[in-house]
Short mmCIF file of C-alpha atoms in Angstrom, two decimals:
data_model
loop_
_atom_site.label_atom_id
_atom_site.label_comp_id
_atom_site.label_asym_id
_atom_site.label_seq_id
_atom_site.Cartn_x
_atom_site.Cartn_y
_atom_site.Cartn_z
CA MET A 1 32.62 139.56 74.13
CA LYS A 2 31.67 136.37 75.08
CA LYS A 3 31.70 135.14 72.03
CA LEU A 4 35.24 135.81 71.83
CA VAL A 5 35.85 134.04 74.80
CA LEU A 6 34.30 131.00 74.14
CA MET A 7 36.68 131.06 70.51
CA ALA A 8 39.81 131.06 72.66
CA VAL A 9 38.51 128.50 74.79
CA VAL A 10 37.89 126.29 71.73
CA ALA A 11 41.16 127.40 70.19
CA THR A 12 43.16 126.58 73.93
CA LEU A 13 41.32 123.18 73.77
CA ALA A 14 42.00 122.56 70.47
CA ALA A 15 46.12 123.28 71.14
CA CYS A 16 46.19 121.25 74.01
CA SER A 17 44.68 118.00 73.21
CA GLN A 18 47.66 117.93 69.71
CA LYS A 19 50.10 114.82 69.97
CA ALA A 20 53.22 115.72 71.31
CA GLU A 21 55.31 115.44 68.49
CA GLN A 22 53.11 117.93 66.69
CA ALA A 23 53.64 120.18 69.48
CA ALA A 24 57.44 119.61 68.44
CA ALA A 25 57.02 121.39 65.14
CA PRO A 26 58.19 124.61 65.24
CA ALA A 27 55.27 126.48 65.37
CA GLU A 28 53.94 128.78 63.43
CA PRO A 29 52.25 132.31 64.40
CA ALA A 30 48.64 131.64 64.45
CA ALA A 31 46.23 134.75 62.48
CA ALA A 32 43.77 135.75 65.36
CA PRO A 33 40.11 134.69 64.64
CA ALA A 34 37.86 137.30 63.47
CA PRO A 35 35.64 137.87 65.47
CA ALA A 36 32.04 136.47 64.57
CA PRO A 37 29.40 138.66 62.71
CA ALA A 38 27.34 140.66 64.80
CA PRO A 39 23.67 139.44 64.38
CA ALA A 40 21.52 141.98 61.86
CA LEU A 41 20.18 144.94 64.02
CA ASP A 42 16.55 145.44 63.63
CA PRO A 43 16.18 148.26 61.81
CA SER A 44 13.17 149.54 63.54
CA VAL A 45 15.58 150.33 66.57
CA VAL A 46 18.16 152.46 64.44
CA GLY A 47 17.73 156.31 65.69
CA ALA A 48 17.82 158.99 68.11
CA TYR A 49 16.32 158.72 71.56
CA ASN A 50 15.88 161.07 74.22
CA VAL A 51 16.46 160.00 77.95
CA LYS A 52 14.77 161.25 80.74
CA LEU A 53 16.37 160.57 84.05
CA ALA A 54 14.67 160.23 87.37
CA ASP A 55 15.70 164.42 88.52
CA GLY A 56 14.65 165.76 85.34
CA SER A 57 17.81 165.54 83.66
CA MET A 58 17.73 164.87 79.68
CA GLY A 59 20.38 163.11 77.97
CA LYS A 60 20.15 161.48 74.29
CA THR A 61 21.29 158.02 73.15
CA VAL A 62 22.29 157.31 69.43
CA ILE A 63 21.91 153.60 68.03
CA ASN A 64 23.38 153.26 64.66
CA ALA A 65 22.66 150.40 62.32
CA ASP A 66 26.14 149.16 62.31
CA GLY A 67 24.99 148.20 66.17
CA SER A 68 27.67 150.61 67.56
CA TYR A 69 25.79 153.96 70.21
CA VAL A 70 26.48 156.96 71.57
CA ASP A 71 25.22 158.34 75.12
CA THR A 72 25.50 162.00 75.07
CA ASP A 73 24.81 163.30 78.94
CA ALA A 74 22.99 166.06 80.14
CA GLN A 75 26.42 167.91 80.68
CA GLY A 76 27.85 166.72 76.84
CA LYS A 77 29.96 163.45 77.84
CA GLU A 78 29.94 160.77 75.67
CA ILE A 79 30.17 156.97 76.18
CA LYS A 80 30.41 155.13 72.86
CA GLY A 81 30.06 151.06 72.60
CA THR A 82 28.37 148.75 70.77
CA PHE A 83 24.60 148.00 70.96
CA SER A 84 22.23 144.73 71.12
CA ARG A 85 19.42 143.37 72.01
CA ASN A 86 18.16 140.47 73.72
CA GLY A 87 14.43 140.21 74.10
CA ASN A 88 13.32 143.19 76.22
CA GLN A 89 16.96 144.09 77.17
CA ASP A 90 18.96 146.78 75.63
CA CYS A 91 22.12 145.81 76.02
CA PHE A 92 25.13 148.56 76.34
CA ASP A 93 28.83 147.53 76.09
CA PRO A 94 30.33 150.38 76.59
CA GLU A 95 34.68 150.75 74.95
CA GLY A 96 37.04 150.12 76.91
CA ASP A 97 37.21 148.13 80.43
CA ALA A 98 33.13 148.92 81.83
CA PRO A 99 31.09 145.99 81.70
CA VAL A 100 28.19 144.97 79.59
CA GLU A 101 25.09 146.62 81.23
CA CYS A 102 21.49 145.49 79.89
CA TRP A 103 18.95 147.62 80.52
CA THR A 104 15.58 145.88 80.98
CA ALA A 105 12.51 147.86 78.55
CA SER A 106 8.84 147.90 79.46
CA PRO A 107 6.28 147.27 76.31
CA PRO A 108 5.91 150.78 74.67
CA ALA A 109 3.32 153.48 75.97
CA ALA A 110 0.77 154.56 72.83
CA ASP A 111 3.30 157.28 72.43
CA GLY A 112 6.03 154.85 71.85
CA SER A 113 7.77 155.80 75.33
CA PHE A 114 8.88 153.52 77.55
CA THR A 115 10.97 152.87 80.19
CA ALA A 116 14.21 151.06 80.99
CA THR A 117 15.10 149.41 84.19
CA SER A 118 19.32 149.02 84.63
CA PRO A 119 20.31 146.11 85.88
CA ASP A 120 20.58 146.54 89.32
CA GLY A 121 17.17 148.23 89.32
CA LYS A 122 17.88 151.24 91.31
CA THR A 123 17.47 153.54 88.66
CA THR A 124 14.37 154.01 85.87
CA VAL A 125 14.92 156.18 82.73
CA THR A 126 12.07 157.26 80.60
CA VAL A 127 12.90 156.68 76.86
CA SER A 128 11.39 158.02 73.60
CA ARG A 129 12.27 158.22 69.88
CA ALA A 130 13.66 161.59 69.14
CA SER A 131 12.52 163.90 66.75
CA PRO A 132 13.71 163.80 63.07
CA GLY A 133 16.18 166.29 62.91
CA GLY A 134 17.73 166.14 66.03
CA GLY A 135 15.68 167.50 67.88
CA GLY A 136 13.89 166.60 71.63
#
């Protein structure tokens, strides 16, 4: 998203700097800039995860190799979007107008589980790999 905004700003600045006589020329439809390729996703993060909330309810997150994700809450409601990792932050960009949220992950415990804390610091969840075959 930030790259698209940056590309739009660069395109706008470039358009503003054209000479006046060039601006008078008939405008050709501009091709939409191709989105920048997403950085390669570390294969070790691809997979299904169980997410336990403080109240004990469980959800699931699936991170796909193409950088997409699907969150499913305890009631079965799904949220889809794109995933990226920035250092110790796991960032989720849901489809639609919802803002990107980057959760801070703790170092993994001996069993591979870790905690993730919401951007506002008010929510912490425990995350563990789902067993192969889709079970929890």
